[in-house]
PDB file of N, CA and C in Angstrom:
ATOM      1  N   UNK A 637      44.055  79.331 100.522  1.00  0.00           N
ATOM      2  CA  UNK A 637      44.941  79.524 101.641  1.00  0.00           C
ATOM      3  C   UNK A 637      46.398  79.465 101.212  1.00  0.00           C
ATOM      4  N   UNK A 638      46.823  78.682 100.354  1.00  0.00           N
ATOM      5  CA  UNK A 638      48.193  78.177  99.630  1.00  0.00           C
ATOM      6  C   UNK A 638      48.625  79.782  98.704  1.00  0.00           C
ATOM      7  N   UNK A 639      47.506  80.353  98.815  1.00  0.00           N
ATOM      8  CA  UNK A 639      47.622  82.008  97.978  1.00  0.00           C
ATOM      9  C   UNK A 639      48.343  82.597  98.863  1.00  0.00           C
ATOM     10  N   UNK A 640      47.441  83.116  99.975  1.00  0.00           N
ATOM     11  CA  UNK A 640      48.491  84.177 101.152  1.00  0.00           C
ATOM     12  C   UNK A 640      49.453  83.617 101.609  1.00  0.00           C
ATOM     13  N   UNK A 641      49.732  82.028 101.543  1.00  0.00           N
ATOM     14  CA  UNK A 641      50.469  81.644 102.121  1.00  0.00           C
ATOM     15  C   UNK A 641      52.415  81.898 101.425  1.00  0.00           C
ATOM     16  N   UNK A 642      51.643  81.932  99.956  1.00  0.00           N
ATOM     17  CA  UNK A 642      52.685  82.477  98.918  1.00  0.00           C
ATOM     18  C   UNK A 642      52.943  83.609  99.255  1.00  0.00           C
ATOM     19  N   UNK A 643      52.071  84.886  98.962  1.00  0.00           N
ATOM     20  CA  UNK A 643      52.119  85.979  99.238  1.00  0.00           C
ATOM     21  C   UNK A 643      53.347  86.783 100.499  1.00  0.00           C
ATOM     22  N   UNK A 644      52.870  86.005 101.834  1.00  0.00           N
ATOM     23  CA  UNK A 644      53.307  86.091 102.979  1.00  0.00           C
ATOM     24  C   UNK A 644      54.933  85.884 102.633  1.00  0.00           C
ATOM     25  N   UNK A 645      55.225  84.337 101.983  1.00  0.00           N
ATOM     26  CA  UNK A 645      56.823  84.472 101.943  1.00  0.00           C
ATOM     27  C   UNK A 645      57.521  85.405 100.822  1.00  0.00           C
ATOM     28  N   UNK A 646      56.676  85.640  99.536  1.00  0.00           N
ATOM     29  CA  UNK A 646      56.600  86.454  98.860  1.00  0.00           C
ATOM     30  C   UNK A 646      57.865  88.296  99.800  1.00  0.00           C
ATOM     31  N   UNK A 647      56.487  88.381 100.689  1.00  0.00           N
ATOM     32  CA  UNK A 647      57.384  89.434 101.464  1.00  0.00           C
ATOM     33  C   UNK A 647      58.048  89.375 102.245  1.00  0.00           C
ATOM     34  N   UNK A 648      57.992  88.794 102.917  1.00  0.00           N
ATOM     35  CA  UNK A 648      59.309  88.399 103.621  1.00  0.00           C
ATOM     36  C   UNK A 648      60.476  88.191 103.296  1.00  0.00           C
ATOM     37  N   UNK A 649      60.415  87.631 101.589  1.00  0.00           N
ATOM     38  CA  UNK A 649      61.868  87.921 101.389  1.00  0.00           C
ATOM     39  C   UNK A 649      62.013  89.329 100.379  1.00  0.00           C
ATOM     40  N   UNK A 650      61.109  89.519 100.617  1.00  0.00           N
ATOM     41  CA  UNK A 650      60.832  90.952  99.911  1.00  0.00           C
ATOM     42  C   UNK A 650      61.970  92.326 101.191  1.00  0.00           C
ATOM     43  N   UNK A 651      61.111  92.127 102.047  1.00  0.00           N
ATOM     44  CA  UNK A 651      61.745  92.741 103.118  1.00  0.00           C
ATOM     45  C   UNK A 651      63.216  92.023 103.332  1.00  0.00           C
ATOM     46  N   UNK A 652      63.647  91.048 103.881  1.00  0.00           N
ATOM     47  CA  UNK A 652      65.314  90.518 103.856  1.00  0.00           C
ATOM     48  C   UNK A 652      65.893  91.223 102.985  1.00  0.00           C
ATOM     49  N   UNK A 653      65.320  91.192 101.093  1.00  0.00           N
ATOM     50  CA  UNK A 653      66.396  91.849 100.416  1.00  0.00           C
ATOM     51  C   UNK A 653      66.410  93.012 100.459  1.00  0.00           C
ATOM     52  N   UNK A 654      65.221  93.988 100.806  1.00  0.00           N
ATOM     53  CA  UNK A 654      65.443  95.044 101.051  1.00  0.00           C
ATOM     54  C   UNK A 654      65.956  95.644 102.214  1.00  0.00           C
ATOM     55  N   UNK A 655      66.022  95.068 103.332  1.00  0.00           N
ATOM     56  CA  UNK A 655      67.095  94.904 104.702  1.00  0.00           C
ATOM     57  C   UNK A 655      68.315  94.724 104.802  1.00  0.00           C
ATOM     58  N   UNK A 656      68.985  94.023 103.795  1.00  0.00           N
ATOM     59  CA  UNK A 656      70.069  93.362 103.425  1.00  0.00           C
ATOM     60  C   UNK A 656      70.735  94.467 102.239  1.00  0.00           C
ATOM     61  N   UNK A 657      69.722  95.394 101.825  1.00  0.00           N
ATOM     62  CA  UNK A 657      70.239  96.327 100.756  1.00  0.00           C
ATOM     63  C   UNK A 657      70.901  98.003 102.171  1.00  0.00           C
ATOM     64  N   UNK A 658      69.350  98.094 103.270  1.00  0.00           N
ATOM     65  CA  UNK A 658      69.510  99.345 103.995  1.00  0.00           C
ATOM     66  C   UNK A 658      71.181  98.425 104.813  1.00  0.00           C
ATOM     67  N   UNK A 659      71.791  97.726 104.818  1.00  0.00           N
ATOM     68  CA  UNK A 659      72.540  97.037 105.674  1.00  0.00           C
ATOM     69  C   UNK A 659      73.780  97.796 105.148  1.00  0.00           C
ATOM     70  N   UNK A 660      74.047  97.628 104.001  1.00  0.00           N
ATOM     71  CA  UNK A 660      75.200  97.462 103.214  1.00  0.00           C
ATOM     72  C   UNK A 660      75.763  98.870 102.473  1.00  0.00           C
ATOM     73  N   UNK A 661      74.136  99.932 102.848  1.00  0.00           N
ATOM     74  CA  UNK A 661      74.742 101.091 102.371  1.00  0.00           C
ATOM     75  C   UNK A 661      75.665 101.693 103.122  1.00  0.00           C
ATOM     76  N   UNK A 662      75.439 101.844 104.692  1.00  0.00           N
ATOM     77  CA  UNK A 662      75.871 102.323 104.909  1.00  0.00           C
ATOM     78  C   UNK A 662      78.021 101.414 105.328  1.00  0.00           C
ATOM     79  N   UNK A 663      78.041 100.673 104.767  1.00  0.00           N
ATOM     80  CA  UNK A 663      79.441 100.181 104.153  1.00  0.00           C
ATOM     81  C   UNK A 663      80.014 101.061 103.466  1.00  0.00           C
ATOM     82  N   UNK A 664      79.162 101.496 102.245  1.00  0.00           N
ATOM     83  CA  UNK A 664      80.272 102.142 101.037  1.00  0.00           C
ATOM     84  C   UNK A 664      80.801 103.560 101.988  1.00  0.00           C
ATOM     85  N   UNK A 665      80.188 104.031 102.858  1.00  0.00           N
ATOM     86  CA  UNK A 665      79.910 105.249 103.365  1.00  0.00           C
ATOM     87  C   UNK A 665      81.669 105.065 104.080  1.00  0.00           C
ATOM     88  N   UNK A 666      81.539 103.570 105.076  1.00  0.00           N
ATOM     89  CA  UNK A 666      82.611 104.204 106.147  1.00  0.00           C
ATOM     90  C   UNK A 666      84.247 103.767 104.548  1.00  0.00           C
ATOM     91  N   UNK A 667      84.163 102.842 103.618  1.00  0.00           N
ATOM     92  CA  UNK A 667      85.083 102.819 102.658  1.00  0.00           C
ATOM     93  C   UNK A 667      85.514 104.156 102.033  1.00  0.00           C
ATOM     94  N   UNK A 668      84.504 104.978 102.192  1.00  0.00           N
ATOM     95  CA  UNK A 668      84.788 106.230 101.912  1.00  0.00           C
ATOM     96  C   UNK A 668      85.660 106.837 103.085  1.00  0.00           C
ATOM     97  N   UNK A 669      85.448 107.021 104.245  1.00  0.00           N
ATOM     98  CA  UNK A 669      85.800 107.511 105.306  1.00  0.00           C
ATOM     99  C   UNK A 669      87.305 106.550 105.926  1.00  0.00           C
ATOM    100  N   UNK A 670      87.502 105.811 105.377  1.00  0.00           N
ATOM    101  CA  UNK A 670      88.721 104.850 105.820  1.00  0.00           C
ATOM    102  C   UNK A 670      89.758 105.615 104.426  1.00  0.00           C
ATOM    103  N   UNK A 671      89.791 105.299 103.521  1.00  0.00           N
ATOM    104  CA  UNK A 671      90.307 106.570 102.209  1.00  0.00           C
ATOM    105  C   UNK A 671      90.924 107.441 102.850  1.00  0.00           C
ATOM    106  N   UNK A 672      90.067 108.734 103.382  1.00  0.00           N
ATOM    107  CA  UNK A 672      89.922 109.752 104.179  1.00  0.00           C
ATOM    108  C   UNK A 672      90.926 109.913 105.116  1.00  0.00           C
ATOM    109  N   UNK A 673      90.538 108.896 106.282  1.00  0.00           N
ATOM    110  CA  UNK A 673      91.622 108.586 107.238  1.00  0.00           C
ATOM    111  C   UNK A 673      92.721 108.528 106.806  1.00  0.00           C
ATOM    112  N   UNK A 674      93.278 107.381 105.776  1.00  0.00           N
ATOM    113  CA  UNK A 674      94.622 107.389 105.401  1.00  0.00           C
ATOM    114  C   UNK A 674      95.249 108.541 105.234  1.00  0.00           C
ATOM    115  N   UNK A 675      94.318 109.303 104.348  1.00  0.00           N
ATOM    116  CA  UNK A 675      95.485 110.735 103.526  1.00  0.00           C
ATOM    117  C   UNK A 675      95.588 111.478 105.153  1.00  0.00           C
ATOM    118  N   UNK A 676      94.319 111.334 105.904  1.00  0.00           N
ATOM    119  CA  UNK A 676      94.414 112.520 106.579  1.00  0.00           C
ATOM    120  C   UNK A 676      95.850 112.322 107.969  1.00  0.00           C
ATOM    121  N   UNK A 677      96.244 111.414 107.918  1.00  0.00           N
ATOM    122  CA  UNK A 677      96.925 110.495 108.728  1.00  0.00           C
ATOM    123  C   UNK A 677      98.499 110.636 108.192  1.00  0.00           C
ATOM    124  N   UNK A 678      98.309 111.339 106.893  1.00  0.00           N
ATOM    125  CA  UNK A 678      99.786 111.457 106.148  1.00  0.00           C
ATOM    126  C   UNK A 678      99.767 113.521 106.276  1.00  0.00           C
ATOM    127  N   UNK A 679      98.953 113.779 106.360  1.00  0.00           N
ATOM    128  CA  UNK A 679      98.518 115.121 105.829  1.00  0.00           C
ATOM    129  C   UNK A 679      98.830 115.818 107.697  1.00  0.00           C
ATOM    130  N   UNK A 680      98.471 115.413 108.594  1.00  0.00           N
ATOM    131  CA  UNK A 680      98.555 115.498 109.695  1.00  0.00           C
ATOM    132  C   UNK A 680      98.052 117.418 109.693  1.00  0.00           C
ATOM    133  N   UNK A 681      97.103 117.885 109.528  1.00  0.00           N
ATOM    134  CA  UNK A 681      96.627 119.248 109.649  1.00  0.00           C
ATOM    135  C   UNK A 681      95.468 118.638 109.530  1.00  0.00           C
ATOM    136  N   UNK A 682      94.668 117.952 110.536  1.00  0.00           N
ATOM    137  CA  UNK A 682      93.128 118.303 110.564  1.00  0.00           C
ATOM    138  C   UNK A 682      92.417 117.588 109.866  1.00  0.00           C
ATOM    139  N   UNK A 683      91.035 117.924 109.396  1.00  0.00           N
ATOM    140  CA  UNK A 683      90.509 117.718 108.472  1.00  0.00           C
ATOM    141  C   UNK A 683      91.028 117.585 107.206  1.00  0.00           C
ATOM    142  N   UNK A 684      90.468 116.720 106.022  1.00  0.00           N
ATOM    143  CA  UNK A 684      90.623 116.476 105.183  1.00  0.00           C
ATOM    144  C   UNK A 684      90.539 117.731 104.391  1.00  0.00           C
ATOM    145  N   UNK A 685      91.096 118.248 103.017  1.00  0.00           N
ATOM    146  CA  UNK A 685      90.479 119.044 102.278  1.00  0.00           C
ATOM    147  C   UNK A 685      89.344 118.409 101.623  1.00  0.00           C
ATOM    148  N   UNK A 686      88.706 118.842 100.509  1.00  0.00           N
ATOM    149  CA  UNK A 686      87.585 118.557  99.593  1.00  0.00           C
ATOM    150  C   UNK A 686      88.048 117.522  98.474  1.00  0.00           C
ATOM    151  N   UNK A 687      89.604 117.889  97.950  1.00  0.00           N
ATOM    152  CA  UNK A 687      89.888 117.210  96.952  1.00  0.00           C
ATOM    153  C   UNK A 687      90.234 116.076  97.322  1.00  0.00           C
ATOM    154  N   UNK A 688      90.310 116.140  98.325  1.00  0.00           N
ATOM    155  CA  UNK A 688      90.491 114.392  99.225  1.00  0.00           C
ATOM    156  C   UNK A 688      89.498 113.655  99.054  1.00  0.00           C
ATOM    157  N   UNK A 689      88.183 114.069  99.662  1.00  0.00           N
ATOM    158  CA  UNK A 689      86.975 113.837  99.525  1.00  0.00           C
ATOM    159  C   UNK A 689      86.162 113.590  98.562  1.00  0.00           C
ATOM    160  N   UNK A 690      86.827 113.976  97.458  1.00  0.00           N
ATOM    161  CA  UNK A 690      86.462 113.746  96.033  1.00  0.00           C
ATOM    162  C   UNK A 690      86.986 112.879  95.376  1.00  0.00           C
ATOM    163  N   UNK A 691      88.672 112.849  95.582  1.00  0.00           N
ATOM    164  CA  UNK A 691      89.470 111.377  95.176  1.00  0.00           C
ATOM    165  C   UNK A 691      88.644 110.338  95.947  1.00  0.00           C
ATOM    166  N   UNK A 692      88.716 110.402  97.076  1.00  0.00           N
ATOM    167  CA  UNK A 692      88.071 109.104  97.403  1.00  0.00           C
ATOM    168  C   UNK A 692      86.604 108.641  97.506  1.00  0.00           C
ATOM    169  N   UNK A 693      85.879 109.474  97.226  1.00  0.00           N
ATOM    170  CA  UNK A 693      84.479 108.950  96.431  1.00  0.00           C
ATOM    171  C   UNK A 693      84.909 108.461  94.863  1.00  0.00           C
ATOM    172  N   UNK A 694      85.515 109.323  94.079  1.00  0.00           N
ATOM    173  CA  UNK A 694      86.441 108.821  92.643  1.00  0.00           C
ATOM    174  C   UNK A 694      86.560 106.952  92.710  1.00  0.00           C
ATOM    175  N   UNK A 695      87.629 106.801  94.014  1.00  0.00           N
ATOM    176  CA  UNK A 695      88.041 105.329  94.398  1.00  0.00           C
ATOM    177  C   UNK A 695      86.851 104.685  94.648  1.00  0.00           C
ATOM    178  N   UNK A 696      85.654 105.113  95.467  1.00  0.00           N
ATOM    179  CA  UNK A 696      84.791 104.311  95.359  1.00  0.00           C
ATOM    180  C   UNK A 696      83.879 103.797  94.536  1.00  0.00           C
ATOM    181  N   UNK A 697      84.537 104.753  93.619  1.00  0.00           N
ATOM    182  CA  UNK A 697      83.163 104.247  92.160  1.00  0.00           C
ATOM    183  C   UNK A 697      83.997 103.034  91.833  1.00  0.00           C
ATOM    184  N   UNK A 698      85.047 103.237  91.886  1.00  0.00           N
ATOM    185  CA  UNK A 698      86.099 102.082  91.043  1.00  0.00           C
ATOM    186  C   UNK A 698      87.486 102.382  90.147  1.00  0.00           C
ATOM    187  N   UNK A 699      87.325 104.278  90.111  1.00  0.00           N
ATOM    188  CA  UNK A 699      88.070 104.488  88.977  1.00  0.00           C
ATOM    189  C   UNK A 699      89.666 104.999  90.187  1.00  0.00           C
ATOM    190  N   UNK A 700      90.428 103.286  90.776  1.00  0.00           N
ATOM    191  CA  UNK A 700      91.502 103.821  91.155  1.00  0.00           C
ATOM    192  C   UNK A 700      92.220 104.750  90.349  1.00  0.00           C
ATOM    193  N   UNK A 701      92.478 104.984  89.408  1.00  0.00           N
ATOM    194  CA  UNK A 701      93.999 105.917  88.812  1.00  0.00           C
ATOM    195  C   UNK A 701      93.362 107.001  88.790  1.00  0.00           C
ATOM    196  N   UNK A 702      92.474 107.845  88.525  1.00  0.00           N
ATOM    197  CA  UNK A 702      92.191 108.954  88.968  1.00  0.00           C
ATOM    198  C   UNK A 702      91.885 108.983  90.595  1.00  0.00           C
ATOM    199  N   UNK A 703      91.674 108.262  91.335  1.00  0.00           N
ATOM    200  CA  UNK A 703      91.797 108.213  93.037  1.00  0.00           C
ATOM    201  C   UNK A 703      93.081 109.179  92.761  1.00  0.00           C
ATOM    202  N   UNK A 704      94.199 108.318  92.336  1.00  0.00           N
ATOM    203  CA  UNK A 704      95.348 108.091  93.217  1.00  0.00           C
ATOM    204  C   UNK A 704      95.975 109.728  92.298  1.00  0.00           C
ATOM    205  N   UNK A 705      95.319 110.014  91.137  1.00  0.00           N
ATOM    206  CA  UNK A 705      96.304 111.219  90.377  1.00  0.00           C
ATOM    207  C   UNK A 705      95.372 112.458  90.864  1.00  0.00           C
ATOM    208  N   UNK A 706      94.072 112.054  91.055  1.00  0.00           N
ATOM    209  CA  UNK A 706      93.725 113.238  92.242  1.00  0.00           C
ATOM    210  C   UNK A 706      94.257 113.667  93.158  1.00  0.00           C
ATOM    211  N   UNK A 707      94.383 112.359  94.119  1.00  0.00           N
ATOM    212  CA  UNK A 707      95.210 112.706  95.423  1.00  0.00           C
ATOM    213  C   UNK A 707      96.949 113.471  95.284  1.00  0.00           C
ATOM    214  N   UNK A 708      97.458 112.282  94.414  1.00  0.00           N
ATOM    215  CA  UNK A 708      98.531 113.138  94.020  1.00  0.00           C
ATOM    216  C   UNK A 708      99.293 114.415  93.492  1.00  0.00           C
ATOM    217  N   UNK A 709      97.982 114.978  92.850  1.00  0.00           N
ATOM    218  CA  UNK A 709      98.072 116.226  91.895  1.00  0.00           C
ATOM    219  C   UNK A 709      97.781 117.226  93.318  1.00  0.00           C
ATOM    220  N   UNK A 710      96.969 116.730  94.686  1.00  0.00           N
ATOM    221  CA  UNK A 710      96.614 117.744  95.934  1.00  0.00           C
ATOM    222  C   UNK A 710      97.872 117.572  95.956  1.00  0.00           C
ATOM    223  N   UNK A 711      98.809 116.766  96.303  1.00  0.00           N
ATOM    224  CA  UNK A 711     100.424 116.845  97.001  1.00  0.00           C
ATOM    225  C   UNK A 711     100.377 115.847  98.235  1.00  0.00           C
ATOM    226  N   UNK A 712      99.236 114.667  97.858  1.00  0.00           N
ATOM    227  CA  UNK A 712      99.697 113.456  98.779  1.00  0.00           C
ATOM    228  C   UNK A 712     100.640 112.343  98.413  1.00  0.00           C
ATOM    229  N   UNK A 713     101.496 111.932  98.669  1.00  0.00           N
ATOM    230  CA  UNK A 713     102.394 110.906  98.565  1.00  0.00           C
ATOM    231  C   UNK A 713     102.362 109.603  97.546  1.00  0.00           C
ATOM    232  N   UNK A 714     102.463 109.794  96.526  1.00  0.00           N
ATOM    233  CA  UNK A 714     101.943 108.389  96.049  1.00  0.00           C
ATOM    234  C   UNK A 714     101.716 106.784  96.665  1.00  0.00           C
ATOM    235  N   UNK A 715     102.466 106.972  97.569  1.00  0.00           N
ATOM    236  CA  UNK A 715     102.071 105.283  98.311  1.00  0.00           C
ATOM    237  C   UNK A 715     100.890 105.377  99.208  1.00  0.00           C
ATOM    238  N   UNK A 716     101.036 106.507 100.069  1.00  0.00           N
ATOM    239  CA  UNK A 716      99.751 106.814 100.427  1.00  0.00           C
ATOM    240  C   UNK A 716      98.719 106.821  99.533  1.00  0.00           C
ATOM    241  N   UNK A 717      98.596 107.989  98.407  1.00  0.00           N
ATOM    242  CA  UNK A 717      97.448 107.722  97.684  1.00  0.00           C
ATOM    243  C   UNK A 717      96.789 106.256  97.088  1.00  0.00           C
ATOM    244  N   UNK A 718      98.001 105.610  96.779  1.00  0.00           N
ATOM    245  CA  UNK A 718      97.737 104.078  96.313  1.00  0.00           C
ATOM    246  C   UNK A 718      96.637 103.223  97.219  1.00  0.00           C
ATOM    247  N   UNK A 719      97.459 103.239  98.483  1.00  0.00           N
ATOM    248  CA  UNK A 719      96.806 102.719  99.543  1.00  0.00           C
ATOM    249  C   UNK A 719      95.324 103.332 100.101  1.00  0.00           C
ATOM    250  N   UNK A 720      94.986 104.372  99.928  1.00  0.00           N
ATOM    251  CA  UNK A 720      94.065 105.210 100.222  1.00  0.00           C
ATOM    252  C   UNK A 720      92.693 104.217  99.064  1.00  0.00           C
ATOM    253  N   UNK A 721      93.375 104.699  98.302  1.00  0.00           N
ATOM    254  CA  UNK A 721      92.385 104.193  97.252  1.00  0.00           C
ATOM    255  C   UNK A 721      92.012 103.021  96.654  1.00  0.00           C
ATOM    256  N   UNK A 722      92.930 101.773  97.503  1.00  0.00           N
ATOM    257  CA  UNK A 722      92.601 100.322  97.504  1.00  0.00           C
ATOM    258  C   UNK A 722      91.306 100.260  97.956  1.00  0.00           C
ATOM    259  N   UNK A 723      91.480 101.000  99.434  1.00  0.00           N
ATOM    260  CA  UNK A 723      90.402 100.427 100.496  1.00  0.00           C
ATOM    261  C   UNK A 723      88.930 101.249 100.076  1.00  0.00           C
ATOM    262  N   UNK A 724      88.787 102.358  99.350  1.00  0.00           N
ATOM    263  CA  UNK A 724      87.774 102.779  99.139  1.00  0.00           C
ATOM    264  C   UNK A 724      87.046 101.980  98.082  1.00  0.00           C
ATOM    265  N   UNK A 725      87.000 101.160  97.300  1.00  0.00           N
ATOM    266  CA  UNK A 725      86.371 100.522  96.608  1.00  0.00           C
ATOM    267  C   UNK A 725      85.993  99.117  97.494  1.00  0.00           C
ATOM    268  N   UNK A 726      86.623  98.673  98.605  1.00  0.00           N
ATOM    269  CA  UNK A 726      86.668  97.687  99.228  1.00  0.00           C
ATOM    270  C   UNK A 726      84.765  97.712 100.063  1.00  0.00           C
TER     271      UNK A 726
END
């Protein structure tokens, strides 16, 4: 009985960490989309372009200085880009 009884908590925290993993993906998602916002908020035409969208997935891996020389090389602002690309790794 002390078997399933293992077993049982066994999954249960089996499931938590895997609950606790579906929880958190969708985080990196809106860090991406807060990035986004910023430039698009300086850019004031709409939608984002692509190379936006690409700097700031870039920022979310981790690699700020290409975030920010992506964004910059489109023709966003360097303080903006800076800031853009804090929060996407966040």
């Amino acid at each position: 009985m002390h078997m399933s009884t293992r077993i049982a908590g066994v999954l249960t925290g089996l499931a938590l960490a895997l609950g606790g993993a579906a929880f958190a993906a969708p985080a990196a998602h809106a860090d991406v989309t807060a990035c986004i916002n910023q430039v698009e908020r300086e850019l004031q035409g709409g939608e984002a372009p692509d190379y936006v969208r690409m700097a700031c997935y870039v920022g979310l891996t981790g690699d700020h200085a290409k975030c920010v020389s992506d964004l910059t090389a489109g023709g966003v602002t360097n303080g903006t880009a800076v800031s853009a690309c804090r929060v996407a790794p966040e």
